[in-house]
C-alpha cells in the first residue's frame, strides 16, 4: 500500500494504491481458490448436501427447494436450480470469481454475467459468508476464487 503523486505543471494529485497481500490497516487482502477439478476437495456428500473445502474456502451446496438431488459431479461441479450455495472464507469477503471457462452459457447465468469465462461477484467486505438462495438455473463451476480481508 502506498501513494503515487502525479504532477502536471503546477497541478498535483496523490493517488492511493494497494495490491493483493498488501496491508490495509490491520487487515491484509488475501486470495484463495477452491477447485472442483475432481472430488478430492469434497469433504461431505449426500443427495441433500455436499461440502467442498480447500485453502480455507468452504462451499456448501444444499438441495433446498430443488426437485433434483445434489449431483455427484466434479470437473465441473454442478449446482441445481432452486438449491442454495454458501461460500465461506477465513475473513470478510471482498469478491468472488467463478471460473466458468469452457462451460455452456446455460450453466453460467445463475452465477451472473460471464466475461472471458469468469463471473465476478462483488461483496461489501462485511461478512465472511456469501449465500445464493434458490439458484435461478443449474449452475456449474470449475473453481471459485475468493478475495477476502484477513
Short mmCIF file of N, CA and C in Angstrom, two decimals, residues 22-80:
data_model
loop_
_atom_site.label_atom_id
_atom_site.label_comp_id
_atom_site.label_asym_id
_atom_site.label_seq_id
_atom_site.Cartn_x
_atom_site.Cartn_y
_atom_site.Cartn_z
N UNK A 22 -1.32 -6.88 0.32
CA UNK A 22 -0.83 -5.65 0.94
C UNK A 22 -1.67 -5.35 2.17
N UNK A 23 -1.08 -4.71 3.13
CA UNK A 23 -1.76 -4.40 4.37
C UNK A 23 -2.76 -3.26 4.17
N UNK A 24 -3.95 -3.41 4.73
CA UNK A 24 -4.93 -2.33 4.75
C UNK A 24 -5.25 -2.08 6.21
N UNK A 25 -4.46 -1.23 6.84
CA UNK A 25 -4.59 -1.03 8.28
C UNK A 25 -4.08 -2.27 8.97
N UNK A 26 -4.93 -2.91 9.77
CA UNK A 26 -4.53 -4.13 10.46
C UNK A 26 -5.02 -5.37 9.71
N UNK A 27 -5.52 -5.20 8.49
CA UNK A 27 -6.00 -6.32 7.71
C UNK A 27 -5.19 -6.48 6.43
N UNK A 28 -5.17 -7.69 5.90
CA UNK A 28 -4.46 -7.99 4.68
C UNK A 28 -5.43 -8.56 3.66
N UNK A 29 -5.33 -8.12 2.42
CA UNK A 29 -6.16 -8.67 1.35
C UNK A 29 -5.55 -9.99 0.91
N UNK A 30 -6.35 -11.05 0.98
CA UNK A 30 -5.89 -12.40 0.64
C UNK A 30 -6.74 -12.95 -0.50
N UNK A 31 -6.23 -13.98 -1.16
CA UNK A 31 -6.97 -14.63 -2.22
C UNK A 31 -6.75 -16.13 -2.11
N UNK A 32 -7.81 -16.91 -2.24
CA UNK A 32 -7.70 -18.36 -2.18
C UNK A 32 -8.68 -18.97 -3.18
N UNK A 33 -8.29 -20.13 -3.72
CA UNK A 33 -9.10 -20.80 -4.72
C UNK A 33 -9.47 -22.20 -4.26
N UNK A 34 -10.70 -22.59 -4.57
CA UNK A 34 -11.16 -23.95 -4.36
C UNK A 34 -11.43 -24.55 -5.73
N UNK A 35 -10.88 -25.72 -5.99
CA UNK A 35 -11.00 -26.36 -7.29
C UNK A 35 -12.04 -27.48 -7.25
N UNK A 36 -12.79 -27.57 -8.33
CA UNK A 36 -13.75 -28.66 -8.49
C UNK A 36 -13.29 -29.61 -9.60
N UNK A 37 -11.97 -29.67 -9.85
CA UNK A 37 -11.40 -30.49 -10.91
C UNK A 37 -11.65 -31.98 -10.69
N UNK A 38 -11.74 -32.36 -9.43
CA UNK A 38 -12.07 -33.73 -9.07
C UNK A 38 -12.76 -33.68 -7.71
N UNK A 39 -13.05 -34.82 -7.12
CA UNK A 39 -13.80 -34.84 -5.85
C UNK A 39 -12.89 -34.81 -4.62
N UNK A 40 -11.59 -34.60 -4.83
CA UNK A 40 -10.63 -34.61 -3.71
C UNK A 40 -10.95 -33.55 -2.66
N UNK A 41 -11.52 -32.40 -3.07
CA UNK A 41 -11.81 -31.32 -2.13
C UNK A 41 -13.22 -31.39 -1.54
N UNK A 42 -13.97 -32.43 -1.92
CA UNK A 42 -15.32 -32.58 -1.37
C UNK A 42 -15.20 -33.35 -0.06
N UNK A 43 -15.59 -32.72 1.04
CA UNK A 43 -15.42 -33.32 2.36
C UNK A 43 -16.68 -34.02 2.86
N UNK A 44 -17.81 -33.75 2.22
CA UNK A 44 -19.07 -34.36 2.63
C UNK A 44 -20.00 -34.43 1.43
N UNK A 45 -20.74 -35.56 1.31
CA UNK A 45 -21.70 -35.68 0.21
C UNK A 45 -22.90 -36.52 0.63
N UNK A 46 -24.08 -36.01 0.32
CA UNK A 46 -25.32 -36.77 0.38
C UNK A 46 -26.21 -36.20 -0.72
N UNK A 47 -27.34 -36.82 -0.96
CA UNK A 47 -28.23 -36.32 -2.01
C UNK A 47 -28.91 -35.01 -1.61
N UNK A 48 -28.75 -34.59 -0.35
CA UNK A 48 -29.34 -33.32 0.08
C UNK A 48 -28.30 -32.22 0.33
N UNK A 49 -27.00 -32.58 0.42
CA UNK A 49 -25.97 -31.57 0.67
C UNK A 49 -24.59 -32.09 0.30
N UNK A 50 -23.77 -31.20 -0.23
CA UNK A 50 -22.35 -31.51 -0.40
C UNK A 50 -21.54 -30.31 0.08
N UNK A 51 -20.36 -30.60 0.62
CA UNK A 51 -19.47 -29.56 1.12
C UNK A 51 -18.10 -29.77 0.49
N UNK A 52 -17.55 -28.70 -0.03
CA UNK A 52 -16.21 -28.69 -0.63
C UNK A 52 -15.34 -27.75 0.22
N UNK A 53 -14.09 -28.15 0.50
CA UNK A 53 -13.20 -27.30 1.29
C UNK A 53 -11.78 -27.38 0.74
N UNK A 54 -11.17 -26.20 0.57
CA UNK A 54 -9.77 -26.12 0.13
C UNK A 54 -9.26 -24.72 0.42
N UNK A 55 -8.02 -24.62 0.89
CA UNK A 55 -7.35 -23.33 1.10
C UNK A 55 -8.15 -22.38 1.98
N UNK A 56 -8.89 -22.91 2.95
CA UNK A 56 -9.68 -22.08 3.86
C UNK A 56 -11.03 -21.67 3.31
N UNK A 57 -11.32 -22.04 2.06
CA UNK A 57 -12.60 -21.73 1.43
C UNK A 57 -13.52 -22.93 1.58
N UNK A 58 -14.77 -22.67 1.92
CA UNK A 58 -15.77 -23.74 2.07
C UNK A 58 -16.98 -23.39 1.22
N UNK A 59 -17.40 -24.32 0.38
CA UNK A 59 -18.58 -24.15 -0.46
C UNK A 59 -19.57 -25.24 -0.08
N UNK A 60 -20.76 -24.81 0.35
CA UNK A 60 -21.81 -25.75 0.74
C UNK A 60 -22.95 -25.64 -0.26
N UNK A 61 -23.35 -26.78 -0.78
CA UNK A 61 -24.47 -26.84 -1.72
C UNK A 61 -25.60 -27.61 -1.04
N UNK A 62 -26.67 -26.90 -0.68
CA UNK A 62 -27.84 -27.52 -0.06
C UNK A 62 -28.93 -27.69 -1.10
N UNK A 63 -29.59 -28.83 -1.09
CA UNK A 63 -30.66 -29.10 -2.04
C UNK A 63 -31.74 -28.04 -1.97
N UNK A 64 -32.04 -27.56 -0.77
CA UNK A 64 -33.06 -26.52 -0.60
C UNK A 64 -34.37 -26.93 -1.22
N UNK A 65 -34.96 -26.04 -2.00
CA UNK A 65 -36.26 -26.30 -2.63
C UNK A 65 -36.13 -27.05 -3.96
N UNK A 66 -34.90 -27.39 -4.34
CA UNK A 66 -34.70 -28.07 -5.62
C UNK A 66 -35.44 -29.40 -5.67
N UNK A 67 -35.97 -29.73 -6.82
CA UNK A 67 -36.62 -31.03 -7.01
C UNK A 67 -35.61 -32.08 -7.45
N UNK A 68 -34.36 -31.65 -7.68
CA UNK A 68 -33.29 -32.55 -8.09
C UNK A 68 -32.32 -32.74 -6.94
N UNK A 69 -31.94 -33.99 -6.67
CA UNK A 69 -30.95 -34.26 -5.63
C UNK A 69 -29.62 -33.60 -5.96
N UNK A 70 -28.82 -33.34 -4.95
CA UNK A 70 -27.48 -32.78 -5.13
C UNK A 70 -26.69 -33.74 -6.02
N UNK A 71 -26.04 -33.20 -7.04
CA UNK A 71 -25.34 -34.03 -8.02
C UNK A 71 -23.97 -34.47 -7.56
N UNK A 72 -23.62 -35.69 -7.93
CA UNK A 72 -22.34 -36.30 -7.58
C UNK A 72 -21.35 -36.08 -8.73
N UNK A 73 -21.01 -34.81 -8.98
CA UNK A 73 -20.17 -34.46 -10.13
C UNK A 73 -19.01 -33.56 -9.73
N UNK A 74 -17.94 -33.68 -10.49
CA UNK A 74 -16.81 -32.75 -10.43
C UNK A 74 -16.38 -32.52 -11.87
N UNK A 75 -15.53 -31.54 -12.07
CA UNK A 75 -14.96 -31.20 -13.39
C UNK A 75 -16.01 -30.99 -14.45
N UNK A 76 -16.95 -30.10 -14.30
CA UNK A 76 -17.17 -29.13 -13.21
C UNK A 76 -18.15 -29.66 -12.16
N UNK A 77 -18.20 -28.94 -11.03
CA UNK A 77 -19.23 -29.22 -10.02
C UNK A 77 -20.56 -28.70 -10.54
N UNK A 78 -21.64 -29.36 -10.16
CA UNK A 78 -22.98 -28.94 -10.59
C UNK A 78 -23.80 -28.51 -9.38
N UNK A 79 -24.52 -27.41 -9.56
CA UNK A 79 -25.38 -26.86 -8.53
C UNK A 79 -26.75 -26.67 -9.19
N UNK A 80 -27.77 -27.38 -8.71
CA UNK A 80 -29.04 -27.42 -9.42
C UNK A 80 -29.98 -26.26 -9.09
#
